[in-house]
Amino acid sequence: MNTLRSRLAALTPERLRGIRRGIEKESLRAEPDGRLALTPHPARLGSPLAHPHITTDFSESQLELVTGVHASVAAALAELTEIHQVVYHELAALGSELLWVSSMPCGLPTDETIPIGVYGTSNVGRAKSVYRMGLGHRYGRRMQTISGIHYNWSLPGVDSDEYFALIRNFRRDAVVLLYLFGASPAVCSSFVDGREHALQPLGEHGMHLPHATSLRMGRLGYQSEAQSSLRVSYNSLQCYADSLEEALTQPYPPYEAIGIKNPGGDYNQLATTLLQIENEFYGTIRPKRVIHPGERPLHALRERGVEYVEVRLVDLDPFEPIGIHADTARFIDLFLLHCLLTDSPPDTPAEIEALKSNQNLTAARGREPGLLLQRAGQPVTLADWAADIVARLEPMAAAMDALDGRQDYAAALAAARAALAAPAALPSARVLRAVREQHADSFVGFVHERAVAARDHLRGLDYPAALKARFDALAAESVAQQKAIEASDRVPFETFRREYLSPERLGLDAPAVLANAASA
């Protein structure tokens, strides 16, 4: 603890003020009856290929709202609120669709009728759709409809080795975040139709686990049995990059059986390797680097190092209109500082397996009284682990609050301590209690009610004409940009695909740019 305080003291106020964060938030579009909306991405929102703030994730029905980079949590959430306002007003002009406010999806149709994202006729746009087609073949489209929040974070002066040390510690302690902020203990039964599972019935059309925190991050969630064969080490950029390169270049027999194309000549997937592209690798946190147009993410990391980290385990909070509370974001700030400043020994294969077990236990049984996990090889209750981490964050909260004389970070810790003292106040417990007590055991009824409340709240906020005009202009610009990209293509798609996926483009000596290419 003294080492932690001394390292914190060495961080100047200027560096702490230099912390930057941005948010990416996914949400399904749903019909008023709780079924997935099968309509195309609303044209009034612009081109999902080129819009800087409103795009789609896996599905045409799955919006992804993206903020810029911000110097404060308040500013990031203010922009996320504005983007939501724009979306809700445009949806209202088109009909009665809602944004589904739970990470676990709404009522889903058969797997093959869930629409994948459409990005136009350019090589880049086709690659994005083919990649998603591949995800559907590999994991099923239902899994891809799970939604969440990604929290992007950086601190000036941190090098790649330090970011990887942060990542190792984050992975060790990530169960604390799942316990405190997991909000997906239940799901519509359509999600598990035809699948083996250990969920218990919840009403007529729901499933749950009584002590679950985040089904999204558990065995039924955003995980891959195929990727479980990967033993990715986070001990250095080289270890990480070499592990990913192998997964991106070595054929994987089950995916070779799927093939690049079907007998009719349509594309099934981008590649037959274990990972089609870097983004397919799942994880609770990723090292990231802003890439040049046409550059492979792995090449960018190898050439210029880690620029920021992407935290990927945050569930949508159905009690918050924009899916995340300011206290949650500030807690993540403190948690990441703690991960950065704490000693971080190398990971081992045995530890990686233990971390996976901890995550699955926390996702499925995190609120079970006395649940034991393995921390540094020793048994510990999850509640004690979380209390210890919260106590360790107090110096970070004081340092952050000293920057502006406010007590916002102290308030975030106080909220976490209150939840630890009364586990019934944890988001996952609140969800199940509301489903049972207020919605007659109907998970869909609960989420629908929260979706309507979010819509009404956000549409009730002041909606300046200048905000609408700015996003109207962004939508028009994105459509024009998509057309320009389509007009600039000079090679057939198959040539583009082969060149972009060439193993030579992953190394340090790879060409940085492929004409008309972009990350899928």
mmCIF file of N, CA and C in Angstrom, residues 71-156:
data_model
loop_
_atom_site.group_PDB
_atom_site.id
_atom_site.type_symbol
_atom_site.label_atom_id
_atom_site.label_comp_id
_atom_site.label_asym_id
_atom_site.label_seq_id
_atom_site.Cartn_x
_atom_site.Cartn_y
_atom_site.Cartn_z
ATOM 1 N N ALA A 71 -11.831 14.919 -21.434
ATOM 2 C CA ALA A 71 -10.980 15.141 -20.271
ATOM 3 C C ALA A 71 -11.713 14.905 -18.958
ATOM 4 N N SER A 72 -13.015 14.676 -18.996
ATOM 5 C CA SER A 72 -13.768 14.419 -17.769
ATOM 6 C C SER A 72 -14.883 13.428 -18.046
ATOM 7 N N VAL A 73 -15.294 12.727 -17.001
ATOM 8 C CA VAL A 73 -16.428 11.826 -17.104
ATOM 9 C C VAL A 73 -17.686 12.607 -17.466
ATOM 10 N N ALA A 74 -17.862 13.753 -16.843
ATOM 11 C CA ALA A 74 -19.069 14.542 -17.099
ATOM 12 C C ALA A 74 -19.191 14.896 -18.573
ATOM 13 N N ALA A 75 -18.084 15.289 -19.191
ATOM 14 C CA ALA A 75 -18.123 15.667 -20.603
ATOM 15 C C ALA A 75 -18.425 14.464 -21.490
ATOM 16 N N ALA A 76 -17.842 13.315 -21.172
ATOM 17 C CA ALA A 76 -18.105 12.111 -21.973
ATOM 18 C C ALA A 76 -19.572 11.715 -21.887
ATOM 19 N N LEU A 77 -20.137 11.755 -20.682
ATOM 20 C CA LEU A 77 -21.536 11.368 -20.520
ATOM 21 C C LEU A 77 -22.474 12.411 -21.120
ATOM 22 N N ALA A 78 -22.065 13.675 -21.101
ATOM 23 C CA ALA A 78 -22.886 14.713 -21.731
ATOM 24 C C ALA A 78 -22.977 14.475 -23.234
ATOM 25 N N GLU A 79 -21.842 14.117 -23.853
ATOM 26 C CA GLU A 79 -21.904 13.854 -25.291
ATOM 27 C C GLU A 79 -22.702 12.591 -25.579
ATOM 28 N N LEU A 80 -22.529 11.549 -24.759
ATOM 29 C CA LEU A 80 -23.300 10.330 -24.958
ATOM 30 C C LEU A 80 -24.794 10.619 -24.835
ATOM 31 N N THR A 81 -25.161 11.508 -23.923
ATOM 32 C CA THR A 81 -26.561 11.903 -23.777
ATOM 33 C C THR A 81 -27.056 12.605 -25.037
ATOM 34 N N GLU A 82 -26.259 13.498 -25.593
ATOM 35 C CA GLU A 82 -26.664 14.204 -26.812
ATOM 36 C C GLU A 82 -26.870 13.235 -27.976
ATOM 37 N N ILE A 83 -25.969 12.267 -28.112
ATOM 38 C CA ILE A 83 -26.115 11.299 -29.203
ATOM 39 C C ILE A 83 -27.403 10.503 -29.021
ATOM 40 N N HIS A 84 -27.693 10.112 -27.789
ATOM 41 C CA HIS A 84 -28.955 9.423 -27.521
ATOM 42 C C HIS A 84 -30.153 10.290 -27.886
ATOM 43 N N GLN A 85 -30.103 11.569 -27.547
ATOM 44 C CA GLN A 85 -31.213 12.460 -27.884
ATOM 45 C C GLN A 85 -31.471 12.456 -29.386
ATOM 46 N N VAL A 86 -30.409 12.578 -30.151
ATOM 47 C CA VAL A 86 -30.546 12.588 -31.606
ATOM 48 C C VAL A 86 -31.200 11.295 -32.079
ATOM 49 N N VAL A 87 -30.705 10.166 -31.590
ATOM 50 C CA VAL A 87 -31.239 8.869 -32.020
ATOM 51 C C VAL A 87 -32.712 8.745 -31.654
ATOM 52 N N TYR A 88 -33.063 9.089 -30.424
ATOM 53 C CA TYR A 88 -34.448 8.938 -30.002
ATOM 54 C C TYR A 88 -35.385 9.842 -30.795
ATOM 55 N N HIS A 89 -34.970 11.059 -31.092
ATOM 56 C CA HIS A 89 -35.825 11.951 -31.869
ATOM 57 C C HIS A 89 -35.992 11.441 -33.298
ATOM 58 N N GLU A 90 -34.941 10.897 -33.872
ATOM 59 C CA GLU A 90 -35.063 10.363 -35.229
ATOM 60 C C GLU A 90 -35.901 9.093 -35.240
ATOM 61 N N LEU A 91 -35.741 8.232 -34.234
ATOM 62 C CA LEU A 91 -36.583 7.034 -34.166
ATOM 63 C C LEU A 91 -38.049 7.399 -33.998
ATOM 64 N N ALA A 92 -38.320 8.434 -33.207
ATOM 65 C CA ALA A 92 -39.705 8.854 -32.992
ATOM 66 C C ALA A 92 -40.342 9.341 -34.292
ATOM 67 N N ALA A 93 -39.522 9.967 -35.143
ATOM 68 C CA ALA A 93 -40.052 10.455 -36.422
ATOM 69 C C ALA A 93 -40.363 9.316 -37.381
ATOM 70 N N LEU A 94 -39.794 8.134 -37.122
ATOM 71 C CA LEU A 94 -39.966 7.001 -38.029
ATOM 72 C C LEU A 94 -41.002 6.000 -37.546
ATOM 73 N N GLY A 95 -41.289 5.991 -36.247
ATOM 74 C CA GLY A 95 -42.218 4.997 -35.727
ATOM 75 C C GLY A 95 -42.095 4.857 -34.234
ATOM 76 N N SER A 96 -42.226 3.622 -33.746
ATOM 77 C CA SER A 96 -42.321 3.405 -32.301
ATOM 78 C C SER A 96 -41.204 2.520 -31.767
ATOM 79 N N GLU A 97 -40.097 2.371 -32.500
ATOM 80 C CA GLU A 97 -39.006 1.543 -32.022
ATOM 81 C C GLU A 97 -38.353 2.140 -30.781
ATOM 82 N N LEU A 98 -37.823 1.252 -29.946
ATOM 83 C CA LEU A 98 -37.131 1.628 -28.715
ATOM 84 C C LEU A 98 -35.692 1.128 -28.765
ATOM 85 N N LEU A 99 -34.851 1.697 -27.938
ATOM 86 C CA LEU A 99 -33.533 1.129 -27.702
ATOM 87 C C LEU A 99 -33.637 0.175 -26.511
ATOM 88 N N TRP A 100 -33.253 -1.090 -26.732
ATOM 89 C CA TRP A 100 -33.301 -2.102 -25.674
ATOM 90 C C TRP A 100 -32.225 -1.769 -24.650
ATOM 91 N N VAL A 101 -32.598 -1.651 -23.383
ATOM 92 C CA VAL A 101 -31.681 -1.115 -22.379
ATOM 93 C C VAL A 101 -31.001 -2.198 -21.548
ATOM 94 N N SER A 102 -31.113 -3.450 -21.965
ATOM 95 C CA SER A 102 -30.417 -4.539 -21.301
ATOM 96 C C SER A 102 -29.312 -5.065 -22.203
ATOM 97 N N SER A 103 -28.228 -5.548 -21.596
ATOM 98 C CA SER A 103 -27.164 -6.167 -22.384
ATOM 99 C C SER A 103 -27.630 -7.456 -23.041
ATOM 100 N N MET A 104 -28.442 -8.235 -22.347
ATOM 101 C CA MET A 104 -28.970 -9.457 -22.942
ATOM 102 C C MET A 104 -30.148 -9.093 -23.830
ATOM 103 N N PRO A 105 -30.237 -9.735 -24.994
ATOM 104 C CA PRO A 105 -31.127 -9.231 -26.041
ATOM 105 C C PRO A 105 -32.609 -9.397 -25.758
ATOM 106 N N CYS A 106 -33.365 -8.707 -26.611
ATOM 107 C CA CYS A 106 -34.820 -8.773 -26.578
ATOM 108 C C CYS A 106 -35.272 -10.066 -27.248
ATOM 109 N N GLY A 107 -36.557 -10.166 -27.554
ATOM 110 C CA GLY A 107 -37.063 -11.349 -28.228
ATOM 111 C C GLY A 107 -36.450 -11.485 -29.610
ATOM 112 N N LEU A 108 -35.791 -12.616 -29.860
ATOM 113 C CA LEU A 108 -35.054 -12.804 -31.105
ATOM 114 C C LEU A 108 -35.786 -13.748 -32.041
ATOM 115 N N PRO A 109 -35.672 -13.498 -33.339
ATOM 116 C CA PRO A 109 -36.206 -14.452 -34.316
ATOM 117 C C PRO A 109 -35.248 -15.622 -34.481
ATOM 118 N N THR A 110 -35.518 -16.483 -35.437
ATOM 119 C CA THR A 110 -34.580 -17.562 -35.709
ATOM 120 C C THR A 110 -33.223 -16.977 -36.070
ATOM 121 N N ASP A 111 -32.178 -17.741 -35.772
ATOM 122 C CA ASP A 111 -30.819 -17.220 -35.892
ATOM 123 C C ASP A 111 -30.540 -16.647 -37.274
ATOM 124 N N GLU A 112 -30.961 -17.356 -38.310
ATOM 125 C CA GLU A 112 -30.589 -16.941 -39.656
ATOM 126 C C GLU A 112 -31.335 -15.689 -40.126
ATOM 127 N N THR A 113 -32.380 -15.291 -39.407
ATOM 128 C CA THR A 113 -33.120 -14.093 -39.814
ATOM 129 C C THR A 113 -32.700 -12.846 -39.048
ATOM 130 N N ILE A 114 -31.766 -12.977 -38.119
ATOM 131 C CA ILE A 114 -31.198 -11.777 -37.479
ATOM 132 C C ILE A 114 -30.328 -11.073 -38.516
ATOM 133 N N PRO A 115 -30.630 -9.827 -38.851
ATOM 134 C CA PRO A 115 -29.904 -9.174 -39.948
ATOM 135 C C PRO A 115 -28.510 -8.720 -39.531
ATOM 136 N N ILE A 116 -27.514 -9.022 -40.377
ATOM 137 C CA ILE A 116 -26.168 -8.522 -40.109
ATOM 138 C C ILE A 116 -26.031 -7.115 -40.677
ATOM 139 N N GLY A 117 -25.031 -6.379 -40.202
ATOM 140 C CA GLY A 117 -24.841 -4.994 -40.610
ATOM 141 C C GLY A 117 -24.568 -4.854 -42.104
ATOM 142 N N VAL A 118 -25.124 -3.802 -42.686
ATOM 143 C CA VAL A 118 -24.957 -3.497 -44.105
ATOM 144 C C VAL A 118 -24.208 -2.171 -44.228
ATOM 145 N N TYR A 119 -23.145 -2.161 -45.054
ATOM 146 C CA TYR A 119 -22.278 -0.988 -45.119
ATOM 147 C C TYR A 119 -21.992 -0.528 -46.541
ATOM 148 N N GLY A 120 -22.841 -0.909 -47.466
ATOM 149 C CA GLY A 120 -22.685 -0.431 -48.830
ATOM 150 C C GLY A 120 -21.883 -1.375 -49.696
ATOM 151 N N THR A 121 -21.560 -0.900 -50.903
ATOM 152 C CA THR A 121 -20.966 -1.753 -51.940
ATOM 153 C C THR A 121 -19.458 -1.626 -52.054
ATOM 154 N N SER A 122 -18.830 -0.768 -51.274
ATOM 155 C CA SER A 122 -17.379 -0.630 -51.354
ATOM 156 C C SER A 122 -16.697 -1.878 -50.835
ATOM 157 N N ASN A 123 -15.431 -2.036 -51.166
ATOM 158 C CA ASN A 123 -14.670 -3.161 -50.622
ATOM 159 C C ASN A 123 -14.644 -3.126 -49.099
ATOM 160 N N VAL A 124 -14.449 -1.934 -48.549
ATOM 161 C CA VAL A 124 -14.443 -1.796 -47.089
ATOM 162 C C VAL A 124 -15.790 -2.206 -46.509
ATOM 163 N N GLY A 125 -16.867 -1.711 -47.098
ATOM 164 C CA GLY A 125 -18.197 -2.031 -46.601
ATOM 165 C C GLY A 125 -18.511 -3.509 -46.724
ATOM 166 N N ARG A 126 -18.152 -4.102 -47.855
ATOM 167 C CA ARG A 126 -18.382 -5.538 -48.026
ATOM 168 C C ARG A 126 -17.571 -6.346 -47.017
ATOM 169 N N ALA A 127 -16.337 -5.932 -46.759
ATOM 170 C CA ALA A 127 -15.507 -6.653 -45.791
ATOM 171 C C ALA A 127 -16.148 -6.635 -44.408
ATOM 172 N N LYS A 128 -16.714 -5.513 -44.023
ATOM 173 C CA LYS A 128 -17.356 -5.430 -42.712
ATOM 174 C C LYS A 128 -18.539 -6.403 -42.631
ATOM 175 N N SER A 129 -19.329 -6.490 -43.711
ATOM 176 C CA SER A 129 -20.474 -7.398 -43.703
ATOM 177 C C SER A 129 -20.023 -8.859 -43.754
ATOM 178 N N VAL A 130 -19.022 -9.178 -44.567
ATOM 179 C CA VAL A 130 -18.541 -10.555 -44.656
ATOM 180 C C VAL A 130 -17.951 -10.996 -43.314
ATOM 181 N N TYR A 131 -17.232 -10.096 -42.644
ATOM 182 C CA TYR A 131 -16.706 -10.407 -41.313
ATOM 183 C C TYR A 131 -17.844 -10.798 -40.376
ATOM 184 N N ARG A 132 -18.929 -10.049 -40.407
ATOM 185 C CA ARG A 132 -20.068 -10.343 -39.548
ATOM 186 C C ARG A 132 -20.766 -11.641 -39.970
ATOM 187 N N MET A 133 -20.814 -11.893 -41.258
ATOM 188 C CA MET A 133 -21.339 -13.181 -41.707
ATOM 189 C C MET A 133 -20.509 -14.313 -41.107
ATOM 190 N N GLY A 134 -19.191 -14.136 -41.098
ATOM 191 C CA GLY A 134 -18.314 -15.136 -40.495
ATOM 192 C C GLY A 134 -18.580 -15.324 -39.018
ATOM 193 N N LEU A 135 -18.797 -14.239 -38.295
ATOM 194 C CA LEU A 135 -19.125 -14.351 -36.873
ATOM 195 C C LEU A 135 -20.395 -15.171 -36.680
ATOM 196 N N GLY A 136 -21.377 -14.937 -37.551
ATOM 197 C CA GLY A 136 -22.612 -15.698 -37.452
ATOM 198 C C GLY A 136 -22.390 -17.182 -37.669
ATOM 199 N N HIS A 137 -21.588 -17.541 -38.657
ATOM 200 C CA HIS A 137 -21.302 -18.952 -38.920
ATOM 201 C C HIS A 137 -20.520 -19.582 -37.760
ATOM 202 N N ARG A 138 -19.613 -18.809 -37.177
ATOM 203 C CA ARG A 138 -18.726 -19.362 -36.154
ATOM 204 C C ARG A 138 -19.388 -19.490 -34.785
ATOM 205 N N TYR A 139 -20.161 -18.496 -34.406
ATOM 206 C CA TYR A 139 -20.671 -18.443 -33.033
ATOM 207 C C TYR A 139 -22.192 -18.375 -32.945
ATOM 208 N N GLY A 140 -22.854 -18.202 -34.072
ATOM 209 C CA GLY A 140 -24.293 -17.986 -34.053
ATOM 210 C C GLY A 140 -24.608 -16.510 -33.936
ATOM 211 N N ARG A 141 -25.650 -16.092 -34.627
ATOM 212 C CA ARG A 141 -25.991 -14.659 -34.617
ATOM 213 C C ARG A 141 -26.576 -14.199 -33.294
ATOM 214 N N ARG A 142 -27.216 -15.096 -32.569
ATOM 215 C CA ARG A 142 -27.817 -14.677 -31.297
ATOM 216 C C ARG A 142 -26.755 -14.146 -30.339
ATOM 217 N N MET A 143 -25.631 -14.853 -30.249
ATOM 218 C CA MET A 143 -24.592 -14.400 -29.330
ATOM 219 C C MET A 143 -24.128 -12.993 -29.686
ATOM 220 N N GLN A 144 -24.110 -12.694 -30.976
ATOM 221 C CA GLN A 144 -23.591 -11.405 -31.412
ATOM 222 C C GLN A 144 -24.537 -10.245 -31.109
ATOM 223 N N THR A 145 -25.782 -10.550 -30.725
ATOM 224 C CA THR A 145 -26.725 -9.470 -30.401
ATOM 225 C C THR A 145 -26.577 -8.983 -28.964
ATOM 226 N N ILE A 146 -25.740 -9.634 -28.177
ATOM 227 C CA ILE A 146 -25.456 -9.135 -26.828
ATOM 228 C C ILE A 146 -24.815 -7.748 -26.945
ATOM 229 N N SER A 147 -25.215 -6.845 -26.083
ATOM 230 C CA SER A 147 -24.723 -5.464 -26.155
ATOM 231 C C SER A 147 -24.029 -5.070 -24.857
ATOM 232 N N GLY A 148 -23.175 -4.078 -24.946
ATOM 233 C CA GLY A 148 -22.468 -3.606 -23.765
ATOM 234 C C GLY A 148 -21.884 -2.241 -23.981
ATOM 235 N N ILE A 149 -21.049 -1.848 -23.039
ATOM 236 C CA ILE A 149 -20.362 -0.559 -23.092
ATOM 237 C C ILE A 149 -18.866 -0.814 -23.082
ATOM 238 N N HIS A 150 -18.159 -0.143 -23.969
ATOM 239 C CA HIS A 150 -16.696 -0.170 -23.995
ATOM 240 C C HIS A 150 -16.197 1.186 -23.513
ATOM 241 N N TYR A 151 -15.273 1.135 -22.579
ATOM 242 C CA TYR A 151 -14.745 2.356 -21.946
ATOM 243 C C TYR A 151 -13.275 2.467 -22.323
ATOM 244 N N ASN A 152 -12.954 3.455 -23.132
ATOM 245 C CA ASN A 152 -11.593 3.656 -23.635
ATOM 246 C C ASN A 152 -10.872 4.670 -22.747
ATOM 247 N N TRP A 153 -9.631 4.340 -22.366
ATOM 248 C CA TRP A 153 -8.958 5.122 -21.309
ATOM 249 C C TRP A 153 -7.464 5.213 -21.574
ATOM 250 N N SER A 154 -6.920 6.391 -21.320
ATOM 251 C CA SER A 154 -5.472 6.577 -21.457
ATOM 252 C C SER A 154 -4.978 7.573 -20.419
ATOM 253 N N LEU A 155 -3.680 7.472 -20.126
ATOM 254 C CA LEU A 155 -2.984 8.408 -19.244
ATOM 255 C C LEU A 155 -1.693 8.810 -19.940
ATOM 256 N N PRO A 156 -1.395 10.100 -20.040
ATOM 257 C CA PRO A 156 -0.173 10.498 -20.744
ATOM 258 C C PRO A 156 1.083 9.959 -20.067
#
